Short mmCIF file of C-alpha atoms in Angstrom, two decimals:
data_model
loop_
_atom_site.label_atom_id
_atom_site.label_comp_id
_atom_site.label_asym_id
_atom_site.label_seq_id
_atom_site.Cartn_x
_atom_site.Cartn_y
_atom_site.Cartn_z
CA UNK A 1 0.00 0.00 0.00
CA UNK A 2 2.78 2.37 0.81
CA UNK A 3 4.41 1.74 -2.57
CA UNK A 4 1.12 2.42 -4.40
CA UNK A 5 0.55 5.68 -2.51
CA UNK A 6 4.08 6.83 -3.29
CA UNK A 7 3.57 6.02 -6.94
CA UNK A 8 0.33 8.01 -7.16
CA UNK A 9 1.95 10.97 -5.46
CA UNK A 10 4.82 10.84 -7.96
CA UNK A 11 2.33 10.84 -10.88
CA UNK A 12 0.39 13.82 -9.51
CA UNK A 13 3.43 15.92 -8.70
CA UNK A 14 5.47 15.24 -11.78
CA UNK A 15 5.21 17.99 -14.43
CA UNK A 16 2.94 20.00 -12.09
CA UNK A 17 3.38 23.26 -13.96
CA UNK A 18 2.35 21.72 -17.22
CA UNK A 19 -0.73 20.22 -15.66
CA UNK A 20 -1.81 23.57 -14.15
CA UNK A 21 -1.41 25.24 -17.53
CA UNK A 22 -3.52 22.53 -19.12
CA UNK A 23 -6.33 23.12 -16.65
CA UNK A 24 -6.27 26.88 -17.26
CA UNK A 25 -6.32 26.36 -21.01
CA UNK A 26 -9.27 24.01 -20.66
CA UNK A 27 -11.19 26.59 -18.59
CA UNK A 28 -10.48 29.32 -21.11
CA UNK A 29 -11.61 27.10 -23.95
CA UNK A 30 -14.84 26.35 -22.08
CA UNK A 31 -15.47 30.06 -21.49
CA UNK A 32 -14.73 30.78 -25.16
CA UNK A 33 -17.15 28.11 -26.35
CA UNK A 34 -19.86 29.32 -23.98
CA UNK A 35 -19.44 32.94 -25.12
CA UNK A 36 -19.60 31.92 -28.74
CA UNK A 37 -22.55 29.56 -28.45
CA UNK A 38 -24.45 31.34 -25.66
CA UNK A 39 -23.31 34.98 -25.46
CA UNK A 40 -24.58 37.50 -22.93
CA UNK A 41 -26.99 40.03 -24.42
CA UNK A 42 -29.34 42.89 -23.46
CA UNK A 43 -32.99 42.65 -24.49
CA UNK A 44 -36.03 44.85 -23.83
CA UNK A 45 -39.56 43.68 -23.05
CA UNK A 46 -42.43 46.13 -23.72
CA UNK A 47 -46.02 46.25 -22.47
CA UNK A 48 -45.06 44.76 -19.14
CA UNK A 49 -48.00 44.50 -16.76
CA UNK A 50 -48.09 47.13 -14.01
CA UNK A 51 -49.72 46.15 -10.73
CA UNK A 52 -50.71 48.92 -8.34
CA UNK A 53 -50.95 47.78 -4.75
CA UNK A 54 -52.58 49.45 -1.72
CA UNK A 55 -54.37 52.00 -3.91
CA UNK A 56 -56.76 52.73 -1.03
CA UNK A 57 -54.04 53.95 1.31
CA UNK A 58 -54.95 57.62 0.68
CA UNK A 59 -58.42 57.25 2.21
CA UNK A 60 -61.95 57.50 0.75
CA UNK A 61 -61.74 61.27 0.17
CA UNK A 62 -58.59 61.11 -1.93
CA UNK A 63 -57.70 59.46 -5.20
CA UNK A 64 -54.78 59.52 -7.60
CA UNK A 65 -54.19 59.57 -11.33
CA UNK A 66 -51.15 58.45 -13.31
CA UNK A 67 -49.13 61.22 -14.93
CA UNK A 68 -46.98 61.35 -18.08
CA UNK A 69 -47.89 57.77 -19.13
CA UNK A 70 -45.47 56.43 -16.54
CA UNK A 71 -47.60 53.28 -16.23
CA UNK A 72 -46.33 52.19 -19.65
CA UNK A 73 -43.17 50.31 -18.65
CA UNK A 74 -40.33 48.69 -20.58
CA UNK A 75 -37.99 46.21 -18.87
CA UNK A 76 -34.34 45.84 -19.92
CA UNK A 77 -32.69 42.48 -19.13
CA UNK A 78 -29.01 41.49 -19.39
CA UNK A 79 -28.53 37.70 -19.49
CA UNK A 80 -27.34 34.76 -21.55
CA UNK A 81 -29.07 34.29 -24.86
CA UNK A 82 -30.36 30.91 -23.76
CA UNK A 83 -32.08 32.58 -20.81
CA UNK A 84 -33.45 35.48 -22.82
CA UNK A 85 -34.93 33.16 -25.42
CA UNK A 86 -37.18 31.65 -22.77
CA UNK A 87 -38.53 34.99 -21.50
CA UNK A 88 -41.68 36.88 -22.53
CA UNK A 89 -43.27 40.14 -21.35
CA UNK A 90 -45.84 38.17 -19.36
CA UNK A 91 -43.00 36.67 -17.27
CA UNK A 92 -42.42 40.10 -15.68
CA UNK A 93 -44.58 42.09 -13.30
CA UNK A 94 -43.84 45.70 -12.38
CA UNK A 95 -45.18 46.59 -8.94
CA UNK A 96 -46.00 50.08 -7.61
CA UNK A 97 -46.89 50.08 -3.91
CA UNK A 98 -48.75 53.31 -3.06
CA UNK A 99 -47.42 53.12 0.48
CA UNK A 100 -43.97 53.95 -0.92
CA UNK A 101 -45.01 57.27 -2.48
CA UNK A 102 -42.36 59.99 -2.11
CA UNK A 103 -42.79 63.68 -1.36
CA UNK A 104 -42.53 64.29 -5.10
CA UNK A 105 -45.54 62.02 -5.68
CA UNK A 106 -43.43 59.29 -7.28
CA UNK A 107 -43.78 55.58 -6.49
CA UNK A 108 -40.60 53.51 -7.13
CA UNK A 109 -41.13 50.38 -9.18
CA UNK A 110 -40.07 46.92 -8.08
CA UNK A 111 -39.82 44.04 -10.50
CA UNK A 112 -40.89 40.45 -10.16
CA UNK A 113 -39.96 37.68 -12.60
CA UNK A 114 -40.98 34.04 -12.97
CA UNK A 115 -37.47 33.00 -14.10
CA UNK A 116 -35.16 31.85 -11.29
CA UNK A 117 -32.15 32.39 -13.56
CA UNK A 118 -32.45 36.18 -13.11
CA UNK A 119 -31.77 38.40 -10.15
CA UNK A 120 -32.33 42.11 -9.50
CA UNK A 121 -28.88 42.75 -10.89
CA UNK A 122 -30.03 41.51 -14.30
CA UNK A 123 -32.78 44.03 -14.99
CA UNK A 124 -33.98 47.60 -14.77
CA UNK A 125 -37.25 49.42 -15.51
CA UNK A 126 -37.90 52.39 -17.77
CA UNK A 127 -39.30 54.59 -16.26
CA UNK A 128 -38.03 53.74 -12.81
CA UNK A 129 -41.09 55.05 -10.95
CA UNK A 130 -44.79 55.78 -11.29
CA UNK A 131 -45.64 59.48 -11.23
CA UNK A 132 -49.02 60.28 -9.72
CA UNK A 133 -51.27 63.22 -8.89
CA UNK A 134 -53.22 63.03 -5.64
CA UNK A 135 -56.61 64.78 -5.71
CA UNK A 136 -59.83 65.19 -3.80
CA UNK A 137 -62.74 62.89 -4.68
CA UNK A 138 -65.79 64.85 -5.93
CA UNK A 139 -69.34 63.59 -6.44
CA UNK A 140 -71.99 65.32 -8.56
CA UNK A 141 -75.41 64.58 -10.00
CA UNK A 142 -75.91 64.90 -13.78
CA UNK A 143 -78.97 64.83 -16.00
CA UNK A 144 -78.92 61.98 -18.50
CA UNK A 145 -80.05 62.39 -22.12
CA UNK A 146 -80.80 59.58 -24.53
CA UNK A 147 -78.91 59.23 -27.83
CA UNK A 148 -80.16 56.64 -30.31
CA UNK A 149 -78.23 54.82 -33.01
CA UNK A 150 -79.62 52.90 -35.99
CA UNK A 151 -83.10 53.15 -37.51
CA UNK A 152 -86.41 51.45 -36.72
CA UNK A 153 -88.40 49.59 -39.39
CA UNK A 154 -89.66 51.49 -42.45
CA UNK A 155 -92.62 53.77 -41.84
CA UNK A 156 -91.63 54.60 -38.25
CA UNK A 157 -89.30 57.02 -36.51
CA UNK A 158 -88.18 57.64 -32.94
CA UNK A 159 -90.83 59.75 -31.26
CA UNK A 160 -89.76 60.14 -27.64
CA UNK A 161 -86.83 58.60 -25.79
CA UNK A 162 -86.66 59.06 -22.03
CA UNK A 163 -84.87 57.50 -19.10
CA UNK A 164 -87.31 55.03 -17.60
CA UNK A 165 -86.63 55.55 -13.87
CA UNK A 166 -85.36 59.03 -13.14
CA UNK A 167 -83.18 61.07 -15.47
CA UNK A 168 -80.17 61.72 -13.23
CA UNK A 169 -77.03 59.80 -12.33
CA UNK A 170 -74.42 60.32 -9.59
CA UNK A 171 -70.79 60.34 -10.68
CA UNK A 172 -67.77 60.33 -8.37
CA UNK A 173 -64.15 60.77 -9.36
CA UNK A 174 -61.03 62.91 -9.28
CA UNK A 175 -61.75 66.64 -9.14
CA UNK A 176 -59.81 67.43 -12.33
CA UNK A 177 -61.77 64.79 -14.26
CA UNK A 178 -65.12 65.84 -12.85
CA UNK A 179 -64.50 69.49 -13.77
CA UNK A 180 -64.37 68.75 -17.51
CA UNK A 181 -67.66 66.81 -17.69
CA UNK A 182 -70.11 68.67 -19.94
CA UNK A 183 -72.77 66.13 -20.85
CA UNK A 184 -73.85 62.67 -19.77
CA UNK A 185 -75.94 60.52 -22.10
CA UNK A 186 -76.98 56.94 -22.66
CA UNK A 187 -76.43 55.50 -26.13
CA UNK A 188 -79.03 52.91 -27.15
CA UNK A 189 -79.54 51.02 -30.40
CA UNK A 190 -82.99 51.18 -32.06
CA UNK A 191 -81.97 49.37 -35.23
CA UNK A 192 -84.89 47.31 -36.55
CA UNK A 193 -87.20 48.35 -33.70
CA UNK A 194 -90.86 47.81 -34.65
CA UNK A 195 -92.72 48.74 -31.45
CA UNK A 196 -92.34 50.73 -28.25
CA UNK A 197 -89.69 49.16 -26.04
CA UNK A 198 -87.55 49.67 -22.95
CA UNK A 199 -83.87 49.13 -23.74
CA UNK A 200 -80.51 49.31 -21.97
CA UNK A 201 -77.51 51.20 -23.27
CA UNK A 202 -74.00 52.46 -22.54
CA UNK A 203 -73.18 55.57 -20.53
CA UNK A 204 -71.33 58.21 -22.60
CA UNK A 205 -69.57 61.12 -20.89
CA UNK A 206 -68.62 64.11 -23.04
CA UNK A 207 -66.12 66.79 -22.04
CA UNK A 208 -66.37 70.53 -22.60
CA UNK A 209 -64.58 70.22 -25.96
CA UNK A 210 -67.24 67.84 -27.23
CA UNK A 211 -64.96 64.79 -26.99
CA UNK A 212 -66.24 61.55 -25.48
CA UNK A 213 -64.35 60.17 -22.49
CA UNK A 214 -62.05 57.25 -23.25
CA UNK A 215 -62.60 53.89 -21.58
CA UNK A 216 -59.56 54.61 -19.41
CA UNK A 217 -61.19 57.83 -18.15
CA UNK A 218 -64.54 56.09 -17.59
CA UNK A 219 -62.81 53.40 -15.52
CA UNK A 220 -61.70 56.11 -13.09
CA UNK A 221 -65.30 57.22 -12.43
CA UNK A 222 -67.92 55.62 -10.22
CA UNK A 223 -71.55 55.69 -11.49
CA UNK A 224 -74.56 55.17 -9.23
CA UNK A 225 -78.32 55.51 -9.73
CA UNK A 226 -81.22 55.36 -7.29
CA UNK A 227 -82.54 52.15 -8.84
CA UNK A 228 -79.18 50.65 -9.71
CA UNK A 229 -80.34 50.15 -13.32
CA UNK A 230 -80.40 52.74 -16.12
CA UNK A 231 -82.66 52.05 -19.09
CA UNK A 232 -84.52 54.10 -21.71
CA UNK A 233 -88.12 53.94 -22.87
CA UNK A 234 -88.34 54.29 -26.67
CA UNK A 235 -91.67 55.33 -28.24
CA UNK A 236 -92.12 54.98 -31.99
CA UNK A 237 -94.09 57.45 -34.16
CA UNK A 238 -95.65 56.82 -37.53
CA UNK A 239 -94.11 58.67 -40.50
CA UNK A 240 -96.40 60.68 -42.82
CA UNK A 241 -94.89 61.25 -46.28
CA UNK A 242 -95.49 64.23 -48.63
CA UNK A 243 -97.06 66.61 -46.11
CA UNK A 244 -97.69 69.96 -47.85
CA UNK A 245 -96.27 73.02 -46.08
CA UNK A 246 -98.14 76.34 -46.12
CA UNK A 247 -96.45 79.51 -44.86
CA UNK A 248 -98.60 82.43 -43.70
CA UNK A 249 -97.74 86.14 -43.88
CA UNK A 250 -98.79 89.08 -41.70
CA UNK A 251 -98.80 92.87 -41.97
CA UNK A 252 -100.05 95.32 -44.64
CA UNK A 253 -98.04 95.57 -47.88
CA UNK A 254 -97.24 98.95 -49.43
CA UNK A 255 -100.35 100.77 -50.83
CA UNK A 256 -101.43 99.24 -54.11
CA UNK A 257 -99.58 95.95 -53.56
CA UNK A 258 -100.58 92.51 -52.35
CA UNK A 259 -99.09 89.05 -51.75
CA UNK A 260 -99.60 87.06 -54.93
CA UNK A 261 -97.94 83.76 -53.90
CA UNK A 262 -95.78 82.20 -51.19
CA UNK A 263 -93.43 79.55 -52.60
CA UNK A 264 -91.98 77.04 -50.11
CA UNK A 265 -88.97 74.80 -50.82
CA UNK A 266 -89.27 71.91 -50.22
CA UNK A 267 -93.01 72.04 -50.80
CA UNK A 268 -93.64 68.61 -49.27
CA UNK A 269 -91.90 67.05 -46.27
CA UNK A 270 -91.97 63.86 -44.18
CA UNK A 271 -93.20 64.24 -40.61
CA UNK A 272 -93.30 61.75 -37.75
CA UNK A 273 -95.90 62.06 -35.04
CA UNK A 274 -98.59 60.41 -32.98
CA UNK A 275 -101.47 59.15 -35.10
CA UNK A 276 -104.05 61.56 -33.67
CA UNK A 277 -101.99 64.67 -34.50
CA UNK A 278 -101.13 63.38 -37.97
CA UNK A 279 -104.84 62.81 -38.64
CA UNK A 280 -105.61 66.40 -37.62
CA UNK A 281 -103.06 67.71 -40.13
CA UNK A 282 -104.85 65.87 -42.96
CA UNK A 283 -101.78 66.07 -45.18
CA UNK A 284 -101.09 69.81 -44.70
CA UNK A 285 -98.97 71.71 -42.18
CA UNK A 286 -99.80 75.43 -41.91
CA UNK A 287 -97.34 77.82 -40.30
CA UNK A 288 -99.36 80.98 -39.67
CA UNK A 289 -97.99 84.52 -39.28
CA UNK A 290 -94.41 83.51 -40.09
CA UNK A 291 -93.26 86.25 -42.50
CA UNK A 292 -93.90 89.99 -42.30
CA UNK A 293 -94.92 91.85 -45.49
CA UNK A 294 -95.46 95.16 -43.72
CA UNK A 295 -94.83 97.98 -46.24
CA UNK A 296 -93.40 95.56 -48.83
CA UNK A 297 -93.83 96.25 -52.55
CA UNK A 298 -91.21 93.93 -54.14
CA UNK A 299 -90.87 90.15 -54.14
CA UNK A 300 -88.28 88.79 -51.71
CA UNK A 301 -86.76 85.66 -50.21
CA UNK A 302 -87.15 85.41 -46.46
CA UNK A 303 -84.72 84.00 -43.94
CA UNK A 304 -84.80 80.21 -43.80
CA UNK A 305 -87.25 78.67 -41.35
CA UNK A 306 -86.07 75.90 -39.05
CA UNK A 307 -89.00 73.51 -39.17
CA UNK A 308 -87.53 71.28 -36.46
CA UNK A 309 -87.49 74.20 -34.01
CA UNK A 310 -91.02 75.24 -35.01
CA UNK A 311 -92.43 71.78 -34.41
CA UNK A 312 -90.58 71.46 -31.11
CA UNK A 313 -92.03 74.76 -29.92
CA UNK A 314 -95.58 74.34 -31.23
CA UNK A 315 -96.08 70.55 -31.29
CA UNK A 316 -93.90 69.38 -28.41
CA UNK A 317 -94.04 65.60 -27.93
CA UNK A 318 -96.47 65.31 -30.89
CA UNK A 319 -94.62 66.02 -34.15
CA UNK A 320 -91.08 66.08 -35.49
CA UNK A 321 -89.27 66.16 -38.81
CA UNK A 322 -88.39 62.63 -39.91
CA UNK A 323 -84.84 61.79 -38.83
CA UNK A 324 -82.26 62.14 -41.58
CA UNK A 325 -84.31 64.63 -43.66
CA UNK A 326 -83.80 68.38 -44.18
CA UNK A 327 -85.41 70.52 -41.51
CA UNK A 328 -84.99 74.00 -43.05
CA UNK A 329 -87.46 75.71 -45.38
CA UNK A 330 -86.66 78.33 -48.00
CA UNK A 331 -89.51 80.80 -48.63
CA UNK A 332 -90.03 83.13 -51.62
CA UNK A 333 -92.79 85.76 -51.32
CA UNK A 334 -94.15 87.06 -54.67
CA UNK A 335 -95.62 90.59 -54.51
CA UNK A 336 -98.02 92.00 -57.14
CA UNK A 337 -99.32 95.49 -57.89
CA UNK A 338 -103.10 95.66 -57.50
CA UNK A 339 -105.49 97.16 -60.11
CA UNK A 340 -106.86 100.65 -59.22
CA UNK A 341 -109.83 102.79 -60.26
CA UNK A 342 -110.82 106.39 -59.44
CA UNK A 343 -114.45 107.02 -58.58
CA UNK A 344 -116.17 110.39 -58.00
CA UNK A 345 -118.47 110.25 -55.00
CA UNK A 346 -121.21 112.98 -54.97
CA UNK A 347 -121.77 114.75 -51.69
CA UNK A 348 -125.33 113.50 -51.75
CA UNK A 349 -123.97 109.99 -51.17
CA UNK A 350 -122.33 111.10 -47.93
CA UNK A 351 -124.30 110.84 -44.71
CA UNK A 352 -123.28 113.44 -42.15
CA UNK A 353 -123.36 112.27 -38.56
CA UNK A 354 -123.02 114.55 -35.56
CA UNK A 355 -123.88 117.78 -37.51
CA UNK A 356 -123.62 120.77 -35.12
CA UNK A 357 -127.00 122.55 -34.71
CA UNK A 358 -125.59 126.02 -34.11
CA UNK A 359 -123.07 126.04 -36.95
CA UNK A 360 -123.12 125.84 -40.74
CA UNK A 361 -120.97 123.21 -42.52
CA UNK A 362 -119.19 123.97 -45.78
CA UNK A 363 -117.70 121.01 -47.66
CA UNK A 364 -114.74 121.42 -49.99
CA UNK A 365 -114.93 120.57 -52.83
CA UNK A 366 -118.59 121.54 -52.94
CA UNK A 367 -119.91 118.88 -55.34
CA UNK A 368 -117.92 115.64 -55.04
CA UNK A 369 -114.87 113.85 -53.71
CA UNK A 370 -112.59 111.51 -55.63
CA UNK A 371 -111.40 108.19 -54.19
CA UNK A 372 -109.09 105.52 -55.57
CA UNK A 373 -110.07 101.89 -55.11
CA UNK A 374 -107.73 98.95 -55.54
CA UNK A 375 -108.72 95.31 -56.04
CA UNK A 376 -106.55 92.26 -55.38
CA UNK A 377 -107.64 90.58 -58.62
CA UNK A 378 -107.65 93.84 -60.61
CA UNK A 379 -111.33 93.45 -61.60
CA UNK A 380 -112.93 96.86 -61.03
CA UNK A 381 -115.11 97.28 -64.13
CA UNK A 382 -118.39 96.61 -62.33
CA UNK A 383 -117.78 99.07 -59.52
CA UNK A 384 -119.21 102.63 -59.86
CA UNK A 385 -120.15 105.58 -57.64
CA UNK A 386 -123.46 103.98 -56.66
CA UNK A 387 -121.60 101.13 -54.96
CA UNK A 388 -119.68 103.42 -52.60
CA UNK A 389 -121.32 105.23 -49.70
CA UNK A 390 -119.77 107.60 -47.18
CA UNK A 391 -120.29 108.52 -43.55
CA UNK A 392 -118.96 111.87 -42.38
CA UNK A 393 -118.28 112.03 -38.67
CA UNK A 394 -118.52 115.75 -38.03
CA UNK A 395 -117.00 115.64 -34.58
CA UNK A 396 -113.90 113.77 -35.85
CA UNK A 397 -113.85 115.45 -39.29
CA UNK A 398 -113.40 111.99 -40.84
CA UNK A 399 -115.19 110.31 -43.75
CA UNK A 400 -115.59 106.52 -43.69
CA UNK A 401 -116.16 105.07 -47.18
CA UNK A 402 -118.07 101.80 -47.51
CA UNK A 403 -118.27 99.26 -50.35
CA UNK A 404 -121.32 97.31 -49.30
CA UNK A 405 -120.51 96.41 -45.69
CA UNK A 406 -116.75 96.61 -46.27
CA UNK A 407 -114.88 99.62 -44.94
CA UNK A 408 -112.50 101.00 -47.58
#
C-alpha cells in the first residue's frame, strides 16, 4: 500500500506546472465556447403589466391619477441568450406600492420575474417610478339624455326617448376629471325596432370640448343611480310622407300691392308624429304669421325657417321632422301690384253724422270727392259711384267710405 501511494503521489506531482497550464487552457476554452454559443446580451420587453398595490391607502376622500404615461413600462434584461430566449413580457410584473409614495408624488417600481435564472442585478425598468397626482374625490349629479343609433323599421321614426326611472345619475371621481364633464348621455340602439320598447344602453360622458371620455377615463369614475339600473323607454311614431307646407304672412303691404304667392322649398316634407296629431293635419302643415310683409312692394326671399325648431315649440311631444331629412325651409314671397280705379263720389252719397246745430258746414270741394279703389284681382269694371257710400263724422272730421258692408 505504501508503494502504491508513493507512486500516485509521484504521478500527480510530476510535471505540475504543465498540468496547471492545461487546466487553465481548458477553462479558457470552455469560457470561449460558452461565449460563442451562448453569449450575454441585453434585451427589452415592452407592455409589461403594471400592478398597483394598496391604492386605497390615501383614504376615501382622496384618489390619484397616473401622470406622463409612466404606467407604460419597458424592462431591460441582461442575461445569456439561452435565458433570454425563454422569456416573454408576461414573465415580468412591475409593482407600484402606493405606500412607498415619495414627497414628489413618485412611487418607485419593483420588478418580479418568474425566471429563477435572473436576479435584481439583471434588470432595470424604464421609467423607474410611477408618477401620480393626488386629488380630492368629488361627487356630482348629472342629468342623462338619450342618444339613439340605428333606424327602426320602415314607416316609423323615434318619437320620444326618455330614461325610464329618473333622469339623473351620480358620478364620483377625481376633481380634475369631474371638472371637464359637460354632458352625460346613454347611447341605445334602435336598429330594426318595430314597437315601443324599454332598452338598456351604454353611458357616454362628453367633455367641454365635445370629446367623449375614453374607456380609461370612464374606468376612473364611479356611477350610481337610485334604482341601480339605467334604461330608456323608446316610443315609436308613424311617419307621414309628402305633407304639404303652407307659410302664412302678416302685416299690410305697401299701398297698391298685395301678396300674390308664397313659394316654399321643399313644398312637401316627411313628418313623424302620434297618429291623432297626424290625422288632424290631414296632409297639410300650416305655419301661420311667419313672414312679415309690412310695407313691402317687391318680391323677396325670407330667412330660412327651421321647421324642427317650429315643431318642437308648437307641437312638443307630438310632431317632429323625420330623422335624416332636411329641416330647413326656404320661402319666396311674390308681390303683385293691385289694379286701381278712381271714382267720384257725390256729396249726396255722404251721410253726415253729428252735424252741429248752431253752426253751418261747408264742404270742400262743394260737389264731389274723388277716391281711388284697388282690387286684389284687378277686376274693377263693375264698380261705380253707386256702390260706394260715405259717412262723415262731423266731430272727428273723418269720412268713412263703404263698399257694401266693407270699410274701404
